[in-house]
PDB file of C-alpha atoms and ligand atoms in Angstrom:
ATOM      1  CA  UNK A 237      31.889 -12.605  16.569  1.00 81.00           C
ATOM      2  CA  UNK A 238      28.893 -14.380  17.779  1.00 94.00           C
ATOM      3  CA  UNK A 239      25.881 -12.027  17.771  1.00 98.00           C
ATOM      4  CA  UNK A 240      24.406 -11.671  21.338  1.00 98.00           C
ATOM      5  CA  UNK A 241      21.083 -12.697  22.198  1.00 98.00           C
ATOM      6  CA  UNK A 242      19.407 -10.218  25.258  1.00 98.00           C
ATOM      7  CA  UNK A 243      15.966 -11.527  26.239  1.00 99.00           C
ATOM      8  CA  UNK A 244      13.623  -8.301  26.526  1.00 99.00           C
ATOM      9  CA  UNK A 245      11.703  -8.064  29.644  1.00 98.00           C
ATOM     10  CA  UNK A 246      13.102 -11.897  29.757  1.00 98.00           C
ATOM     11  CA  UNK A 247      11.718 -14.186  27.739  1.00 98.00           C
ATOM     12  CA  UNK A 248       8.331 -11.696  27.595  1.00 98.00           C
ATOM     13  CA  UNK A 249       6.575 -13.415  24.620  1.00 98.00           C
ATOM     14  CA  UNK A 250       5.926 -16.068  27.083  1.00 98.00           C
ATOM     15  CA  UNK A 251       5.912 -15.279  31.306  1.00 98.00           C
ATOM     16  CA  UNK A 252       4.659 -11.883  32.291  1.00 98.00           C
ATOM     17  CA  UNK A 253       7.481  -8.834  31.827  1.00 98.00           C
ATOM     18  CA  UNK A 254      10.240  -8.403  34.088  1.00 98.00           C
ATOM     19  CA  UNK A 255       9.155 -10.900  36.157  1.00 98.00           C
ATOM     20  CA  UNK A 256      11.295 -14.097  37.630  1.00 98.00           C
ATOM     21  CA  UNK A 257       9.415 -16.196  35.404  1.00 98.00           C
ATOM     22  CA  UNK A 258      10.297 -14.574  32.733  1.00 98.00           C
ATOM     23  CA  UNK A 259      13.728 -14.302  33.313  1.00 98.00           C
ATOM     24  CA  UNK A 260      14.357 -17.504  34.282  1.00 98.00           C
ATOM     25  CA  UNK A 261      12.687 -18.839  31.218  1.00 98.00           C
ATOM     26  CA  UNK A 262      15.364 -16.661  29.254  1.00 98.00           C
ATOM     27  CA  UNK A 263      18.497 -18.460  31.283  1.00 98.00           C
ATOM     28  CA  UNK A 264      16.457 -21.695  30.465  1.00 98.00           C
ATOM     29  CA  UNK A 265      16.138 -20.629  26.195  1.00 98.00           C
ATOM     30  CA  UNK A 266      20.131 -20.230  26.896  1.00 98.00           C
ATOM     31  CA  UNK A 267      19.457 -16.075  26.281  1.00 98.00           C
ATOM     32  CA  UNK A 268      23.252 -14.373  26.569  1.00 98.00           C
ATOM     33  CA  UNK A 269      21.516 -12.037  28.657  1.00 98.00           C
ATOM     34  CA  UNK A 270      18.413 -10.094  29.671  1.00 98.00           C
ATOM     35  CA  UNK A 271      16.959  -6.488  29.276  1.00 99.00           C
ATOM     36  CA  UNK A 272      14.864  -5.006  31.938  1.00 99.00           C
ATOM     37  CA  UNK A 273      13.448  -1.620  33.063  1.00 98.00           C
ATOM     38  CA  UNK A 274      13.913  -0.353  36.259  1.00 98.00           C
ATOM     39  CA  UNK A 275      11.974   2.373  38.680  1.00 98.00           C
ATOM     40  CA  UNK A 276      12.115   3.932  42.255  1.00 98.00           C
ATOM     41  CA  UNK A 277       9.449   3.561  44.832  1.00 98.00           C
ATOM     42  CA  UNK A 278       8.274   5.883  47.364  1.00 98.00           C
ATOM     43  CA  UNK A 279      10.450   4.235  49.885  1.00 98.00           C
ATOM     44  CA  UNK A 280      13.747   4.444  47.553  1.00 98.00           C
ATOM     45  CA  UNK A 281      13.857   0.885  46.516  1.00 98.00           C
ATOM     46  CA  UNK A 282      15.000  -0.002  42.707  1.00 98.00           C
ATOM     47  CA  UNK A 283      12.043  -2.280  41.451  1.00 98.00           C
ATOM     48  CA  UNK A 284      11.714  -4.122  37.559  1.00 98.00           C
ATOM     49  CA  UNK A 285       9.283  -2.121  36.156  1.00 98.00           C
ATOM     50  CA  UNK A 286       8.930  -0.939  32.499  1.00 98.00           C
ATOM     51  CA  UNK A 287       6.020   1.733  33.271  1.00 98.00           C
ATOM     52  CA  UNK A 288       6.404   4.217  35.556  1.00 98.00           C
ATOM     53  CA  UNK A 289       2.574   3.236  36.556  1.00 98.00           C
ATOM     54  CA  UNK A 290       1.300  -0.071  37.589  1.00 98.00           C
ATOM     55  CA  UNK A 291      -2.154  -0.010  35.662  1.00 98.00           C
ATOM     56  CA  UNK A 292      -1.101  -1.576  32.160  1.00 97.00           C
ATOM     57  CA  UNK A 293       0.557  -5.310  34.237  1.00 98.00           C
ATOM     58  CA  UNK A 294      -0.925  -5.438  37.435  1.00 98.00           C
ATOM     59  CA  UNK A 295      -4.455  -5.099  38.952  1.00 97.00           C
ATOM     60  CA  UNK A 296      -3.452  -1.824  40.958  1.00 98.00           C
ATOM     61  CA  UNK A 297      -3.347   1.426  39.677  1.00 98.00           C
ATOM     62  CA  UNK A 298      -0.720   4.469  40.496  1.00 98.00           C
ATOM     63  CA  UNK A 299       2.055   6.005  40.089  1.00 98.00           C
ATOM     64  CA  UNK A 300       4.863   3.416  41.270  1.00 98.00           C
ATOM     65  CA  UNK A 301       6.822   6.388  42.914  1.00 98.00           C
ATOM     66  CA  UNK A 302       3.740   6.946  45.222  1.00 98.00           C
ATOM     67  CA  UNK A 303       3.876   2.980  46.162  1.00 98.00           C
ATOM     68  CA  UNK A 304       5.985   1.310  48.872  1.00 98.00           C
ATOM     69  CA  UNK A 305       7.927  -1.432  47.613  1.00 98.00           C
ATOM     70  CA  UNK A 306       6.170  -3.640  50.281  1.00 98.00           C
ATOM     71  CA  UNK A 307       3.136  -2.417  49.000  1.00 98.00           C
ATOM     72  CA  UNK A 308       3.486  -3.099  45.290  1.00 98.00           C
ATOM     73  CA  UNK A 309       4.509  -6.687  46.780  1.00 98.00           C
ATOM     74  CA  UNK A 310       0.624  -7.311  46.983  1.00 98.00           C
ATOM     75  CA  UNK A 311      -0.265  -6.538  43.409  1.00 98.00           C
ATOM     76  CA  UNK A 312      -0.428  -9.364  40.630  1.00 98.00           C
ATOM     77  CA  UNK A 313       1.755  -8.561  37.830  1.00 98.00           C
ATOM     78  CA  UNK A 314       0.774 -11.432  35.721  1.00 98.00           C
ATOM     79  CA  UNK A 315      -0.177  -9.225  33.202  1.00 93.00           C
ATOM     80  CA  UNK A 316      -3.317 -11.392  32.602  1.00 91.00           C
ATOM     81  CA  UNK A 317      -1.418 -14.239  31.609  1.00 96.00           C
ATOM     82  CA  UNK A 318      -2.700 -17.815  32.175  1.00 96.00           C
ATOM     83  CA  UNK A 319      -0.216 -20.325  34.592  1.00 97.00           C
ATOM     84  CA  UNK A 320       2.018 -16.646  36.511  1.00 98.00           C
ATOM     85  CA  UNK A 321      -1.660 -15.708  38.513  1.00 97.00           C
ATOM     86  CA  UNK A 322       0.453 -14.254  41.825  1.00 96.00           C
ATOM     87  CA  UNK A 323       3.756 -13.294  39.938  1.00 98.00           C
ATOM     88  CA  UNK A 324       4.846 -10.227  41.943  1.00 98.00           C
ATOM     89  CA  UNK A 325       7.188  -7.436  41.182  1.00 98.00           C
ATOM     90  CA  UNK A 326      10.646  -8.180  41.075  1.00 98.00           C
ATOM     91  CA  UNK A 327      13.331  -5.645  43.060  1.00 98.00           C
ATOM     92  CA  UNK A 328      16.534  -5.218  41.247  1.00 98.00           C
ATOM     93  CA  UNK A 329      18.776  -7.141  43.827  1.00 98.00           C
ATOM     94  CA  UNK A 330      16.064 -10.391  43.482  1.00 98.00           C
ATOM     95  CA  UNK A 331      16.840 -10.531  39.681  1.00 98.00           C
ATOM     96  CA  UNK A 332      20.476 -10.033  40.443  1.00 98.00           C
ATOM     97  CA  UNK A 333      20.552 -12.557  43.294  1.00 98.00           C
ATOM     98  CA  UNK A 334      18.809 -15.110  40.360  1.00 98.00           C
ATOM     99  CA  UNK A 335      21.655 -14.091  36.950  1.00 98.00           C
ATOM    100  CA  UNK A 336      24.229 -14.223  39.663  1.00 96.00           C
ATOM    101  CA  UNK A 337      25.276 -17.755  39.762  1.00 94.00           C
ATOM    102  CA  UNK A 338      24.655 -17.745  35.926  1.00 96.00           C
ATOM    103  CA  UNK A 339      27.142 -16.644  33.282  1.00 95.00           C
ATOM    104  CA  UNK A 340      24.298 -14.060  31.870  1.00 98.00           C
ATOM    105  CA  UNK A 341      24.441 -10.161  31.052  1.00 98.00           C
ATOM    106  CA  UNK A 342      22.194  -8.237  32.429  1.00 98.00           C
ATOM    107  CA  UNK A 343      21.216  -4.772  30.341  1.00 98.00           C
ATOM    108  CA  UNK A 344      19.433  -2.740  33.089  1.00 98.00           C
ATOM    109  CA  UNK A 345      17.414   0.187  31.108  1.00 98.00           C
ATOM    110  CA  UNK A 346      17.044   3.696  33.137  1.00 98.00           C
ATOM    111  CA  UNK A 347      13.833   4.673  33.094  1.00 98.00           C
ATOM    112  CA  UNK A 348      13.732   8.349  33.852  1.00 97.00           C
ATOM    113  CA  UNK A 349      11.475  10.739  31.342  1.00 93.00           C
ATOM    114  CA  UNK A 350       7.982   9.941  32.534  1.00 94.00           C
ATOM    115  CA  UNK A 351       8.725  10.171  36.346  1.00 96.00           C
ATOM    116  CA  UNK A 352      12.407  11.297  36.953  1.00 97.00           C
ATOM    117  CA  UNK A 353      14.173   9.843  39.799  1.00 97.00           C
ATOM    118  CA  UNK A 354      16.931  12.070  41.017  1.00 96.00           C
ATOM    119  CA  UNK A 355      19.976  10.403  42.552  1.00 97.00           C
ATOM    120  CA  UNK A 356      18.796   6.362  41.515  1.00 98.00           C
ATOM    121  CA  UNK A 357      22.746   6.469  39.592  1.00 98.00           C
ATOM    122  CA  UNK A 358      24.043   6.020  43.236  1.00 98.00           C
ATOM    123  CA  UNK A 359      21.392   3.420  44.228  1.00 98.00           C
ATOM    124  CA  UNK A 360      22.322   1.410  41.162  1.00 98.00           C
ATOM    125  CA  UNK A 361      25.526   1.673  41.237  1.00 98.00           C
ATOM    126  CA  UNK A 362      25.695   0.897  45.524  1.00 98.00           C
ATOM    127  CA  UNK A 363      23.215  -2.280  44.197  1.00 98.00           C
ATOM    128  CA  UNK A 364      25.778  -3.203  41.775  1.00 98.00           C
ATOM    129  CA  UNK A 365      28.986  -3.014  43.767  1.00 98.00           C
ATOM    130  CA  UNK A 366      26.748  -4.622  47.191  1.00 98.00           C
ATOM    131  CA  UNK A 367      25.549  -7.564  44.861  1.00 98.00           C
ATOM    132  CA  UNK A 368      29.500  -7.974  43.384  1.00 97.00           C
ATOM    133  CA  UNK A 369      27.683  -7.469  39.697  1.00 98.00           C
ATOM    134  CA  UNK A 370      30.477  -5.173  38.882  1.00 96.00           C
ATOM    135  CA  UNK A 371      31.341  -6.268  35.278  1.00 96.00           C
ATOM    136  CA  UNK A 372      28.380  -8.155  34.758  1.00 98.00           C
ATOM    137  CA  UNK A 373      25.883  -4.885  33.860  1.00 98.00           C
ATOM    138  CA  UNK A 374      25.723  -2.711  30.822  1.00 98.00           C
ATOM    139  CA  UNK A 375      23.499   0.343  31.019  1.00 98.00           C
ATOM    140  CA  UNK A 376      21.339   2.134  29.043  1.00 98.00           C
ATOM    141  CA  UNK A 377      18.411   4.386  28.447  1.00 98.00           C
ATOM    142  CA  UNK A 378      16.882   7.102  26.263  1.00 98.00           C
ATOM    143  CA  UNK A 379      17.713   9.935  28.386  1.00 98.00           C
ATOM    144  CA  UNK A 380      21.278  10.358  27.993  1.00 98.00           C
ATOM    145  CA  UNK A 381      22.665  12.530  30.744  1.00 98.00           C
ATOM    146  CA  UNK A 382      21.462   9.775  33.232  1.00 98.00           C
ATOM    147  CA  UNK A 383      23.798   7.868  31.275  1.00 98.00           C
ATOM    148  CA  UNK A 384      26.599  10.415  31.509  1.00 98.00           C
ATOM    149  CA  UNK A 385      26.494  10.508  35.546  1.00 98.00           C
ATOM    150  CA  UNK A 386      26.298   7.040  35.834  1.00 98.00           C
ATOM    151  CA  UNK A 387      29.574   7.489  33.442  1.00 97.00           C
ATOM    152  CA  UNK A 388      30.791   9.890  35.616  1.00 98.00           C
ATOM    153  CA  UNK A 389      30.332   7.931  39.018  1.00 98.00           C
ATOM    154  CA  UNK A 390      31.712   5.170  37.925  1.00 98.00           C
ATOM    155  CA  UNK A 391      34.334   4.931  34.582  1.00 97.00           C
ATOM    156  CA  UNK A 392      34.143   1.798  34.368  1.00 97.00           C
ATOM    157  CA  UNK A 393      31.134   1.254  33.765  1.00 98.00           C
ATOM    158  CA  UNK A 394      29.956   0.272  30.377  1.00 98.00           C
ATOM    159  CA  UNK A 395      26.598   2.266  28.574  1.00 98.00           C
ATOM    160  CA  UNK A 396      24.415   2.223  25.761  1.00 98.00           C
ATOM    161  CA  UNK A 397      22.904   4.931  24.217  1.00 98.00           C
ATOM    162  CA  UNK A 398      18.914   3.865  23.740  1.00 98.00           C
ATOM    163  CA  UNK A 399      17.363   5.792  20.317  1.00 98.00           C
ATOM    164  CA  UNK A 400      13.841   5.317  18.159  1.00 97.00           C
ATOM    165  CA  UNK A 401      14.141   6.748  15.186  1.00 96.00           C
ATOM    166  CA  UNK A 402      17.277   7.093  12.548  1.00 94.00           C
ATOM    167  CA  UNK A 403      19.952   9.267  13.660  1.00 96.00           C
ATOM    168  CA  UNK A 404      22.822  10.693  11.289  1.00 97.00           C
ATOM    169  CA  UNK A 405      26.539   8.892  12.016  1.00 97.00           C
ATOM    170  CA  UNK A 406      25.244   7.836  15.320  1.00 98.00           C
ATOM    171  CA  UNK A 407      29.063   6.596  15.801  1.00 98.00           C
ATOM    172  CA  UNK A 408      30.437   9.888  15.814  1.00 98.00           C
ATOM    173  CA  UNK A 409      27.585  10.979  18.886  1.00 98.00           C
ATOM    174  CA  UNK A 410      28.584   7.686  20.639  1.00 98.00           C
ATOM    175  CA  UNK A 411      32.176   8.727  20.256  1.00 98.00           C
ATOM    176  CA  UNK A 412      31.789  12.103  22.007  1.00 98.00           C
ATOM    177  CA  UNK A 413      29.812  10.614  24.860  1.00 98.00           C
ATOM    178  CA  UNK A 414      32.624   7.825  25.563  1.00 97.00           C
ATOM    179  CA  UNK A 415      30.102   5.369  25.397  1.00 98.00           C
ATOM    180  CA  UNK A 416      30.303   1.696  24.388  1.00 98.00           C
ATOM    181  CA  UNK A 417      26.947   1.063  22.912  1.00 98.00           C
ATOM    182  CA  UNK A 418      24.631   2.152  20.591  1.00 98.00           C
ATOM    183  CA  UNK A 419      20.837   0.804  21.142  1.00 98.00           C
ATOM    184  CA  UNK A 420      18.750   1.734  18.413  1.00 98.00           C
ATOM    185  CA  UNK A 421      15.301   0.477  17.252  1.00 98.00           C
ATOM    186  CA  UNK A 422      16.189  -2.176  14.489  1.00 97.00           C
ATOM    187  CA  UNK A 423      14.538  -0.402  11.872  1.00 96.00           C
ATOM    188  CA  UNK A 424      16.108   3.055  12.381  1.00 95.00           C
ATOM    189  CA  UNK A 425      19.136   0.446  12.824  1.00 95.00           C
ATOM    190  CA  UNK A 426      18.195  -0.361   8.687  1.00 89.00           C
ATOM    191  CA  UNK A 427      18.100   3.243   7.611  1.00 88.00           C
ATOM    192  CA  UNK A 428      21.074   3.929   8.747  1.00 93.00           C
ATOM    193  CA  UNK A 429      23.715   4.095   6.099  1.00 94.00           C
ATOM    194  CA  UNK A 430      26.894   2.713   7.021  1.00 96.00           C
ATOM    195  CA  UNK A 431      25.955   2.139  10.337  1.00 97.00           C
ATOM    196  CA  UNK A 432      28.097  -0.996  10.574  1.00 96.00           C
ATOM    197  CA  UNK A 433      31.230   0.091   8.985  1.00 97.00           C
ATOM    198  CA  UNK A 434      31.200   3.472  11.194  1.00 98.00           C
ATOM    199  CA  UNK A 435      30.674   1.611  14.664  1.00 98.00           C
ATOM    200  CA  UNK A 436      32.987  -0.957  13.380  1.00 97.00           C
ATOM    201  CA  UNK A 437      36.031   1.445  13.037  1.00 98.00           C
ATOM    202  CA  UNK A 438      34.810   3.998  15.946  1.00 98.00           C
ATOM    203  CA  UNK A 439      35.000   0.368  18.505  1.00 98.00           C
ATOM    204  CA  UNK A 440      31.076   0.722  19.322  1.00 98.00           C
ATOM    205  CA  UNK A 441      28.844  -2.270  19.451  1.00 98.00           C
ATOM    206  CA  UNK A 442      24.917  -1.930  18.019  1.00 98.00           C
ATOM    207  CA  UNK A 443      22.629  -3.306  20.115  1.00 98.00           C
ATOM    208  CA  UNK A 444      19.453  -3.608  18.119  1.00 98.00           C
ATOM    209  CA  UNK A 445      15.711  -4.026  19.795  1.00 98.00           C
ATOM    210  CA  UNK A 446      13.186  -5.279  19.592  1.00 98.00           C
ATOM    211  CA  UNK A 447      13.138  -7.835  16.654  1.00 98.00           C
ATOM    212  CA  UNK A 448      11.060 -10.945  17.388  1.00 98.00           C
ATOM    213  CA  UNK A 449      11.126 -12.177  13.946  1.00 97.00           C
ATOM    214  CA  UNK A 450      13.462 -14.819  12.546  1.00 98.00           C
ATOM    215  CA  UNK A 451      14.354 -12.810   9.020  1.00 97.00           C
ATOM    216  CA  UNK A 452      14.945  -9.652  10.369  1.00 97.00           C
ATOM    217  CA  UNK A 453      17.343 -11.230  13.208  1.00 98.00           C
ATOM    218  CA  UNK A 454      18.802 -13.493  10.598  1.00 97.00           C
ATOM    219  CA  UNK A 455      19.403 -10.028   8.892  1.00 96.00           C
ATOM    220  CA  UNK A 456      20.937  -8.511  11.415  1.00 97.00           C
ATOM    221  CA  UNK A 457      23.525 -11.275  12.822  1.00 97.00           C
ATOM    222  CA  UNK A 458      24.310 -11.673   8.905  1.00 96.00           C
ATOM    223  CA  UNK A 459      25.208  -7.749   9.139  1.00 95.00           C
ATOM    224  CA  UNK A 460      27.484  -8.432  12.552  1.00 93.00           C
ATOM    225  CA  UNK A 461      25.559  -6.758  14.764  1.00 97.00           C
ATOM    226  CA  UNK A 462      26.934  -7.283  18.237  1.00 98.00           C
ATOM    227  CA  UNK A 463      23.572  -7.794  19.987  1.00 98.00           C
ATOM    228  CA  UNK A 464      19.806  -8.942  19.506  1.00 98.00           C
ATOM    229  CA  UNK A 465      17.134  -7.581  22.002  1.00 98.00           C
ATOM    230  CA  UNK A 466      14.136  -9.683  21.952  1.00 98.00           C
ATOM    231  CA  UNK A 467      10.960 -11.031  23.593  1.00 98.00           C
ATOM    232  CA  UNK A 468      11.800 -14.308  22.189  1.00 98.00           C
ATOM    233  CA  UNK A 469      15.304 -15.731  22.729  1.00 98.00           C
ATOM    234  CA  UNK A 470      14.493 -19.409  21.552  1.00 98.00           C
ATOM    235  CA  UNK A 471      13.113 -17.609  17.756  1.00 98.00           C
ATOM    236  CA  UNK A 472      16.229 -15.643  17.752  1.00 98.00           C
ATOM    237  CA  UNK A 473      18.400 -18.223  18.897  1.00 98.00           C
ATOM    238  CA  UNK A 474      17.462 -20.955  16.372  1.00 98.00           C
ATOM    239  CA  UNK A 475      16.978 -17.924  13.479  1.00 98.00           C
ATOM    240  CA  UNK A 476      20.518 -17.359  13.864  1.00 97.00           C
ATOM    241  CA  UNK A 477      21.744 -20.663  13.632  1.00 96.00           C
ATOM    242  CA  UNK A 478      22.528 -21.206  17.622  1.00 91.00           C
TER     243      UNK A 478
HETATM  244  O1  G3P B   2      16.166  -1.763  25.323  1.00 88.56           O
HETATM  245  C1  G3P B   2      15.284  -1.691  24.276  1.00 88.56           C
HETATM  246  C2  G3P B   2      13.895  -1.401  24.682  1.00 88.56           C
HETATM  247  O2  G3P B   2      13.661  -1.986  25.918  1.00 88.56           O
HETATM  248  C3  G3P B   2      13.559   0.044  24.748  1.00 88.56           C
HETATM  249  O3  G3P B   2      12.201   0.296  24.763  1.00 88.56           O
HETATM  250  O4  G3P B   2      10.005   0.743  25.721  1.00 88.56           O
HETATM  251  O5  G3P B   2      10.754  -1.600  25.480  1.00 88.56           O
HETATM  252  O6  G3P B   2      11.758  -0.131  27.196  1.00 88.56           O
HETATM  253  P1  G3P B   2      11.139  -0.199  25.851  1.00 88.56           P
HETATM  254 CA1   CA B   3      13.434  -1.447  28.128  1.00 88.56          CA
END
């Protein structure tokens, strides 16, 4: 098995975060997939966001919850990056309308701790099934029970539980949730003893993030993980011999 290379914010080392740029540069690096966050506006539509504020990647300020999507349309989220001046935010179904006629993944991550957003399990999955994505999207996030509805909603949809910091037998907790991923940082991915062997024989895949440098994601596809999350697909790509 090939490890899996999932572009992280796309191709984010080089073109402002989940923005087009960026995630066409990812299809372009020949990324299996891409990674990106996603948040609710005040007027219910599912933007590509990783903060649940605009201040750290645009030149606005505020809560995106207290923005209209056509509003946050006017910001610049080139993130100060020379060559994207006037990227804007993406919405979910413009990213989806750009993979679509590709053969990429797309791992959509649920924000929901900072600013919760009630109900957006139906909006994604009524986005999904509207954009015919079904199949195409794996979902994840740190909060767990958003993961479990979206489960619930919809069985065939595939998750991924997102985790920081080393976890005992994270197989067996995977298990017990029914879900089909684990997504932990790489290094608590390290400490974990006989992480590989127990998702191996428990049928879970490890999805490790965010490694951006060429020994530690040689290290990884030499351990069989099944995927690579990274702001650089081409480093990956060429570190593990693709
Ligand atoms: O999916 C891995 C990674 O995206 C989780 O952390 O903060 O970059 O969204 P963050
Ligand atoms: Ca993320």
């Amino acid at each position: 098995m090939a490890t899996k290379v999932w572009a992280h914010r796309g191709a984010s080392a080089y073109a402002p975060e989940n923005t087009i740029p960026a995630f066409q540069l990812a299809i372009e690096q020949g990324a299996d997939g891409i990674e990106l966050d996603v948040q609710e506006t005040a007027d219910g539509k599912l933007v590509v966001l990783h903060d649940d504020t605009v201040d750290r990647t645009s030149n606005g300020f505020g809560r995106v919850a207290e923005f209209t999507c056509q509003e946050l349309k006017k910001l610049d989220f080139s993130c100060g990056m020379r060559g994207y001046e006037g990227a804007r935010i993406p919405t979910l179904r413009e990213v989806y309308g750009l993979i679509k006629g590709s053969n990429l993944r797309i791992n959509i991550e649920i924000k929901y701790d900072a600013t919760p957003y009630p109900g957006i399990w139906d909006k994604l999955l009524q986005t999904e099934r509207e954009m015919g994505m079904a199949g195409r999207i794996l979902y994840s996030s740190f909060n767990h029970y958003v993961l479990l509805k979206v489960r619930e909603l919809d069985p065939d949809s595939e998750i991924g539980l997102l985790y920081g910091n080393a976890m005992v037998d994270p197989w067996i907790y995977a298990q017990r949730l029914k879900a089909d991923a684990i997504h932990p940082h790489y290094l608590a991915a390290q400490h974990c003893p006989g992480l590989i062997e127990g998702c191996r024989d428990a049928g879970i895949a490890i999805n490790a993030w965010t490694v951006n440098d060429a020994q530690s994601a040689a290290a990884l596809a030499a351990s069989n993980v099944h995927g690579i999350i990274t702001n650089c697909p081409d480093v990956v790509l060429r570190a593990i011999g693709r």
